[in-house]
mmCIF file of C-alpha atoms in Angstrom:
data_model
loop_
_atom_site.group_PDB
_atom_site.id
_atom_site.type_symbol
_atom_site.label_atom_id
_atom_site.label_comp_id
_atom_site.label_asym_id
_atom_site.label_seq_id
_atom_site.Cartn_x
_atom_site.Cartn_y
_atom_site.Cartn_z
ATOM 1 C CA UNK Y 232 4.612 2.755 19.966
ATOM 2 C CA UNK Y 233 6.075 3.875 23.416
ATOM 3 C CA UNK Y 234 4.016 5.335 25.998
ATOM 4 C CA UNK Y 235 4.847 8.525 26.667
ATOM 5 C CA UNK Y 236 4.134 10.732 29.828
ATOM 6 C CA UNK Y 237 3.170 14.210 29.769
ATOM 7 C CA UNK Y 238 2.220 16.915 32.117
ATOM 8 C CA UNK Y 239 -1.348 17.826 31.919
ATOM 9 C CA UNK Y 240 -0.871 21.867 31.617
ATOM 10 C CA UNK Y 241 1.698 24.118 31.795
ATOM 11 C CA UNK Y 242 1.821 28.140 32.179
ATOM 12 C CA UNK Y 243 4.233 30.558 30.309
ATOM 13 C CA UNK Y 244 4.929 34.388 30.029
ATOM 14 C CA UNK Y 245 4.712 36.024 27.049
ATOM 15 C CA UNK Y 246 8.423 36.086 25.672
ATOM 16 C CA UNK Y 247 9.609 33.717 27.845
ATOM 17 C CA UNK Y 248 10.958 30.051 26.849
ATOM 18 C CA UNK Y 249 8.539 27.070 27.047
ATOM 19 C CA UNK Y 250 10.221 24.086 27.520
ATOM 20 C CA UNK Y 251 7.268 21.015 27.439
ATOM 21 C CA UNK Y 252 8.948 17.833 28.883
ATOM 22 C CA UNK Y 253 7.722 14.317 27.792
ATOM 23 C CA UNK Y 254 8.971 10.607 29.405
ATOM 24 C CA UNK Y 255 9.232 7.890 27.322
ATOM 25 C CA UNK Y 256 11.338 5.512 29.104
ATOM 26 C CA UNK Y 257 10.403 2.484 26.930
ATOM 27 C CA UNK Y 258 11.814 3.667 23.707
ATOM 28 C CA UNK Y 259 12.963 1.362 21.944
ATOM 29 C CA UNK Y 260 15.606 2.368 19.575
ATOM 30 C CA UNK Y 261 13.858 2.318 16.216
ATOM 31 C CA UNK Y 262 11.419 5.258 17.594
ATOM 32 C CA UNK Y 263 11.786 8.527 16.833
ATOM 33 C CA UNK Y 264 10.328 11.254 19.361
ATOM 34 C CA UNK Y 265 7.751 13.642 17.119
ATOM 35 C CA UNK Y 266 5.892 16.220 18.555
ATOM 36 C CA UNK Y 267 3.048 17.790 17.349
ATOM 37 C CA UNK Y 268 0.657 20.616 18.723
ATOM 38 C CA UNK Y 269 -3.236 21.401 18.292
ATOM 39 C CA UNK Y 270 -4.786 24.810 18.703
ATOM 40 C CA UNK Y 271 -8.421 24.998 20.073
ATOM 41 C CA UNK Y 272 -10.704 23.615 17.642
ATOM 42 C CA UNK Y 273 -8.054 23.143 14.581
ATOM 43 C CA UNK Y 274 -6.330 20.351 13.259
ATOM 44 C CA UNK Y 275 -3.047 19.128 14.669
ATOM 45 C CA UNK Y 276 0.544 20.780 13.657
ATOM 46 C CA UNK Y 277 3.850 18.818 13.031
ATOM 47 C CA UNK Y 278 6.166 20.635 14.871
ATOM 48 C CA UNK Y 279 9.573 18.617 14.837
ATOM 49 C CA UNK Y 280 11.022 14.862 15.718
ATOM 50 C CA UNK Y 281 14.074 13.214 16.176
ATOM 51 C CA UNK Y 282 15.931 10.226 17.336
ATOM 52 C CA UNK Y 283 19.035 10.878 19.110
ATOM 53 C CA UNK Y 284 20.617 14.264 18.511
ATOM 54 C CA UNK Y 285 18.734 17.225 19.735
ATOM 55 C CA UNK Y 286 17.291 18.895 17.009
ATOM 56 C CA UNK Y 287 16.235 22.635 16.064
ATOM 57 C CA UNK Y 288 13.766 24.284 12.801
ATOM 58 C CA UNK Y 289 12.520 27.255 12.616
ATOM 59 C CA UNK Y 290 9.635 26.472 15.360
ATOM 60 C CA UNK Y 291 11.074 24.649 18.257
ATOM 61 C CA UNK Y 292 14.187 23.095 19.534
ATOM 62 C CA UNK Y 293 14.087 19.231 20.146
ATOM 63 C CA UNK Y 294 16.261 18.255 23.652
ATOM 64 C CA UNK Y 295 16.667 14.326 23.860
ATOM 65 C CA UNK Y 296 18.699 12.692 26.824
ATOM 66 C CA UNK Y 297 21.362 10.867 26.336
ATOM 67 C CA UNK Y 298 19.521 7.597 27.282
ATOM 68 C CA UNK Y 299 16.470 8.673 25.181
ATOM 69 C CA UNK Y 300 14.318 8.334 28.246
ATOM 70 C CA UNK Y 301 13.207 11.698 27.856
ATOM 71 C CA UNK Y 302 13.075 14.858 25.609
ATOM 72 C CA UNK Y 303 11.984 18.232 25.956
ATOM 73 C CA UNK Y 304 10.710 20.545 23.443
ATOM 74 C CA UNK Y 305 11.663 24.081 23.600
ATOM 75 C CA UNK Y 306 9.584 26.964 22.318
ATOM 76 C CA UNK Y 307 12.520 29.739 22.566
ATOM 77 C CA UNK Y 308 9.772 32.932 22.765
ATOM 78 C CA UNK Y 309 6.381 31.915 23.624
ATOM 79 C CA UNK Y 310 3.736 34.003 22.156
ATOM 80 C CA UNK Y 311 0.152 34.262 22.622
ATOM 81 C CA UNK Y 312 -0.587 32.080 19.636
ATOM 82 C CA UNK Y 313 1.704 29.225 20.571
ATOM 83 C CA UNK Y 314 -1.385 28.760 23.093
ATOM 84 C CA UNK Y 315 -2.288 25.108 22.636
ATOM 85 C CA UNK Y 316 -2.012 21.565 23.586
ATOM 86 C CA UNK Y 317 1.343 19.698 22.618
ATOM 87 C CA UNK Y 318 1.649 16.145 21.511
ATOM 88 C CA UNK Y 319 4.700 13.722 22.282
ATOM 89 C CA UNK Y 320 4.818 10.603 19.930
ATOM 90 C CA UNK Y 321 6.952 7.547 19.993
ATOM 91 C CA UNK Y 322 6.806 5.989 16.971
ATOM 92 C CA UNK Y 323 9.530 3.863 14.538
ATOM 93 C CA UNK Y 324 11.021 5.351 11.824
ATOM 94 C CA UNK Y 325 8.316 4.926 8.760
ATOM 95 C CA UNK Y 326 9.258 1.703 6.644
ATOM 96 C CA UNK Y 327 7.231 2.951 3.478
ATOM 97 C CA UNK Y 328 3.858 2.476 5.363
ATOM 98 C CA UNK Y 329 1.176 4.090 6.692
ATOM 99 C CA UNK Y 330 2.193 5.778 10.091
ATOM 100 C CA UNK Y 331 -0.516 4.876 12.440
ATOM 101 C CA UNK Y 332 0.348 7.737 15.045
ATOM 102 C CA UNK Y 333 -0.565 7.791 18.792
ATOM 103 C CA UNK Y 334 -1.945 11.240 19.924
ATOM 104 C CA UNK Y 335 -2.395 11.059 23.802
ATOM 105 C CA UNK Y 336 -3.728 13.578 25.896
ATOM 106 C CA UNK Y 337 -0.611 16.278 25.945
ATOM 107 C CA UNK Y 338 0.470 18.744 27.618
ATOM 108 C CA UNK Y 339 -1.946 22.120 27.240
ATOM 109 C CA UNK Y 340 0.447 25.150 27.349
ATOM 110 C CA UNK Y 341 -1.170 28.547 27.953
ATOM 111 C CA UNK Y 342 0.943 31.513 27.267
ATOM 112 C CA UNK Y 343 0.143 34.435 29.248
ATOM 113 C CA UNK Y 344 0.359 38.195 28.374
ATOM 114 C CA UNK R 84 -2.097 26.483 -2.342
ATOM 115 C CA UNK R 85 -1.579 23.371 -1.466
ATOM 116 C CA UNK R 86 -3.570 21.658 1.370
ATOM 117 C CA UNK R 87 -6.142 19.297 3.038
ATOM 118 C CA UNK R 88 -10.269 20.513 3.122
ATOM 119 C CA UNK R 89 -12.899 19.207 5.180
ATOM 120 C CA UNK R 90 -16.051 20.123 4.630
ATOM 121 C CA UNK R 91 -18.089 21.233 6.035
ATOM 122 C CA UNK R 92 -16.648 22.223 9.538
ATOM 123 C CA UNK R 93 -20.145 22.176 11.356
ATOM 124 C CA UNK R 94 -22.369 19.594 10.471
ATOM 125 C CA UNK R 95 -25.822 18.568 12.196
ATOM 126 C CA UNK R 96 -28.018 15.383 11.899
ATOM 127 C CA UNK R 97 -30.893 13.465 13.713
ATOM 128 C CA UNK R 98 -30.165 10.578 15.193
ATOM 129 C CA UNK R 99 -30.199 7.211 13.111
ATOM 130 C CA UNK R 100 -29.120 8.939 10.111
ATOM 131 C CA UNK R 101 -26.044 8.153 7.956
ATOM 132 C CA UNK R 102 -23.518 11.291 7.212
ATOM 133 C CA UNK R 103 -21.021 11.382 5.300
ATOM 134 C CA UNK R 104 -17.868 13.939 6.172
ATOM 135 C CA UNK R 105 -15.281 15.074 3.080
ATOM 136 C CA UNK R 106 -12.061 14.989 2.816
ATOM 137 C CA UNK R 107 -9.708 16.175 -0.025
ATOM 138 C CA UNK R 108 -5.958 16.760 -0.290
ATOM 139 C CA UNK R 109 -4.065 17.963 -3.150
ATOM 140 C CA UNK R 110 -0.762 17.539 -2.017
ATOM 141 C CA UNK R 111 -0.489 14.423 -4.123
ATOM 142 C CA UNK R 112 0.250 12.080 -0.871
ATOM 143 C CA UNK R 113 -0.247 8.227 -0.821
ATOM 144 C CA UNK R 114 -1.731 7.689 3.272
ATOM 145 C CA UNK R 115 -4.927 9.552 4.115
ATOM 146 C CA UNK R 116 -6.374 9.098 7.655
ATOM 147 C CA UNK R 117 -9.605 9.704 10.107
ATOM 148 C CA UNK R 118 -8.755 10.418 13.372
ATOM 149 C CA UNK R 119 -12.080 11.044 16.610
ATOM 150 C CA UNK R 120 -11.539 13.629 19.240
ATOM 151 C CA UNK R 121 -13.787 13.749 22.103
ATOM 152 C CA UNK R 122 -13.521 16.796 24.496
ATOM 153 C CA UNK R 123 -10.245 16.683 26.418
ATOM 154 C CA UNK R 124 -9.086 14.023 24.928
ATOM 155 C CA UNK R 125 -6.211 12.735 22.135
ATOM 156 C CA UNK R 126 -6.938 11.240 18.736
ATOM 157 C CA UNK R 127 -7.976 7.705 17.833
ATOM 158 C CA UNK R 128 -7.435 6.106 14.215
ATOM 159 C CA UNK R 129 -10.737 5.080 12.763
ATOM 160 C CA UNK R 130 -9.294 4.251 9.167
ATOM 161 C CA UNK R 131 -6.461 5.037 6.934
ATOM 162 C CA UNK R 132 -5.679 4.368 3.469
ATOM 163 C CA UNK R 133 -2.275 3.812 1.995
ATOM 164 C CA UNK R 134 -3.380 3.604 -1.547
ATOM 165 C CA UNK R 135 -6.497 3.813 -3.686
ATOM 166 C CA UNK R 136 -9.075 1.153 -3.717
ATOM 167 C CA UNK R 137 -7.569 -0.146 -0.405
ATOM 168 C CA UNK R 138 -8.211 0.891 3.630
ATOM 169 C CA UNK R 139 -7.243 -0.372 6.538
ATOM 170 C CA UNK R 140 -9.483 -0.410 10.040
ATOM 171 C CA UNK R 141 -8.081 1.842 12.695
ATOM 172 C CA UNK R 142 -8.974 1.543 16.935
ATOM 173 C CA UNK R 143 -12.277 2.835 16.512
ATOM 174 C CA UNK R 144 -13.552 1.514 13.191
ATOM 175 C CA UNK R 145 -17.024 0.002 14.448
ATOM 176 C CA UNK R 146 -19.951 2.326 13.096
ATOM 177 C CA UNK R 147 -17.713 3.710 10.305
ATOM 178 C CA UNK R 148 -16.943 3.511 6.453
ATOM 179 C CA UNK R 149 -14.779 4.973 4.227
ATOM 180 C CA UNK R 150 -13.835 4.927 0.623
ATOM 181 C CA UNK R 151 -10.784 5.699 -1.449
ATOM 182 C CA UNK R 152 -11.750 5.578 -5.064
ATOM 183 C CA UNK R 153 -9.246 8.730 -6.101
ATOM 184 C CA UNK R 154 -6.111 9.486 -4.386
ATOM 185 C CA UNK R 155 -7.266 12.981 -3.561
ATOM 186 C CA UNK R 156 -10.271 11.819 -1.845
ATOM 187 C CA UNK R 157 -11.185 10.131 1.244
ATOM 188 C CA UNK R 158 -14.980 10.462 2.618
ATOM 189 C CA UNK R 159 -15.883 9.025 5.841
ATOM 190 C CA UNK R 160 -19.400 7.590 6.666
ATOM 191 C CA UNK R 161 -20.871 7.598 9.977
ATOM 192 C CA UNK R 162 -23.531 5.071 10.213
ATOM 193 C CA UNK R 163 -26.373 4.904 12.436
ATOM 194 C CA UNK R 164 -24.578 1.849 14.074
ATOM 195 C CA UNK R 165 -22.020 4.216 15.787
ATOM 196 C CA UNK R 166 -23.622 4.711 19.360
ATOM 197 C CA UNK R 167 -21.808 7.912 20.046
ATOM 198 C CA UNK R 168 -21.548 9.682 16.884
ATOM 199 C CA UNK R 169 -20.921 13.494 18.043
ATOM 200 C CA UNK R 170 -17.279 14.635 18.363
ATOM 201 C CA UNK R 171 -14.644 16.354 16.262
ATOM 202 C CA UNK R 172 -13.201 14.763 13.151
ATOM 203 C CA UNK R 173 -10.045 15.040 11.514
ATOM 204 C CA UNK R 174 -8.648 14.056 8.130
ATOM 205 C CA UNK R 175 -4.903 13.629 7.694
ATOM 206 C CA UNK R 176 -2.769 12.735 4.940
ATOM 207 C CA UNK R 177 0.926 11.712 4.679
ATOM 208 C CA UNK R 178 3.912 10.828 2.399
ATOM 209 C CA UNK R 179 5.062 7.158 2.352
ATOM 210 C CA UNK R 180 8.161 6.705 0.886
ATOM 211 C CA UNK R 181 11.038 7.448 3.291
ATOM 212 C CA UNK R 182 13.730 8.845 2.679
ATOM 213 C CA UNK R 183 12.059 12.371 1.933
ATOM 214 C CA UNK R 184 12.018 15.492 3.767
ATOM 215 C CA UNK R 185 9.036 15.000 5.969
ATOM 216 C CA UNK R 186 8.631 11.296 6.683
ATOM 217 C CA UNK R 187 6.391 10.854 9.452
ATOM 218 C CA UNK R 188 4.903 13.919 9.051
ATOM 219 C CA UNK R 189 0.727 13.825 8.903
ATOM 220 C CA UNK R 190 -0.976 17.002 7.530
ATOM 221 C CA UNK R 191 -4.282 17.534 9.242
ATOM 222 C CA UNK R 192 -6.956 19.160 7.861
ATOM 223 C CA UNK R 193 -9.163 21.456 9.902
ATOM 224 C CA UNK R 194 -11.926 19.285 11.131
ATOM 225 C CA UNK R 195 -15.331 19.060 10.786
ATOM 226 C CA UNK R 196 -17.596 19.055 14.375
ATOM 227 C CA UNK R 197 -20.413 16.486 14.030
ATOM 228 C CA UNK R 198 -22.816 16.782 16.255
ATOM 229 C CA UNK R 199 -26.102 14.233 16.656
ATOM 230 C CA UNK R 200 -29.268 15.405 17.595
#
């Protein structure tokens, strides 16, 4: 898998948009960007991935350069509960396997009333 | 409703002594996984399981042992040979063919805290 890069925290108002960047300048074209997030003391929470084209579901928005390099995932109106740390993962498209997943450190978002 | 359980999500023991942590899914997937947490930090593979009767050593595996004799069930043993036994565990499960909706995608179950004494 890629390493990716991730800011340790972030702030965000209440309402506001929360856009979490991640690098991952060695992706190699097989990987697709996932992103998952974890709130205190629960288990983690697919949230969405993709591979070239930005991509958007009901949670979050997916932004991936053009080069891949870099994405940035987009939480349109923060709430309180969207409180939590966020995963980036660089990982090739499953081939039928297991899916041995990286989870780094993340990027803890706190969303502020 | 369908779903991963851990049980139980505190769990205590004295040093030196083997515990086992469960694990059961009923979302009828193939790949089960244990994932460590240590305070402020990400998740490491211990094991994972792509079928029944088989498992596959993860990062961490030293200290461990798991089982997979039913598809719906995948225990994890923490032996007294693990020199740092307290953290949070988490149990995860996946679908392996591709091709459907959420390839990739690992459903985590709540976690169980384990702390040694």
């Amino acid at each position: 898998d890629a390493k990716t890069t991730q800011p340790t925290s972030m702030d965000c108002a209440e309402g506001r948009a929360a856009n979490l960047p991640c690098n991952h300048s060695t992706i190699s074209g097989n990987e697709y960007v996932y992103w998952y997030r974890q709130i205190h003391s629960q288990g983690p929470q697919y949230i969405i991935h993709g591979l070239k084209n930005n991509e958007t579901n009901e949670m979050a928005s997916l932004i991936i350069t053009e080069d891949r390099k870099s994405s940035t995932l987009i939480l349109p109106h923060a709430t309180l509960r969207d409180t939590a740390v966020y995963y980036c993962i660089a990982h090739p498209e499953p081939q039928g396997g297991s899916e041995k997943l990286v989870f780094g450190k993340g990027t803890k978002l706190t969303v502020n009333p | 409703d369908g779903g991963i359980t851990q049980s139980p999500k505190y769990l205590f023991r004295k040093e030196g002594q083997n515990v086992t942590l469960s694990c059961e899914q009923n979302l009828n997937h193939d790949a089960m996984y244990w994932y460590r947490q240590d305070p402020g930090q990400g998740l490491r593979l211990i094991y994972y399981s792509q079928i029944v009767n088989d498992f596959q050593k993860g990062d961490i595996a030293e200290g461990y042992s798991v089982s997979r004799e039913k598809k719906e069930s995948f225990p994890l043993t923490v032996t007294s040979a693990q020199k740092n036994p307290t953290a949070f565990y988490l149990c995860a499960s996946s679908i392996l063919r591709p091709g459907l909706a959420f390839h990739g995608e690992q459903f985590f179950g709540p976690g169980t805290r384990l702390t040694v004494l």
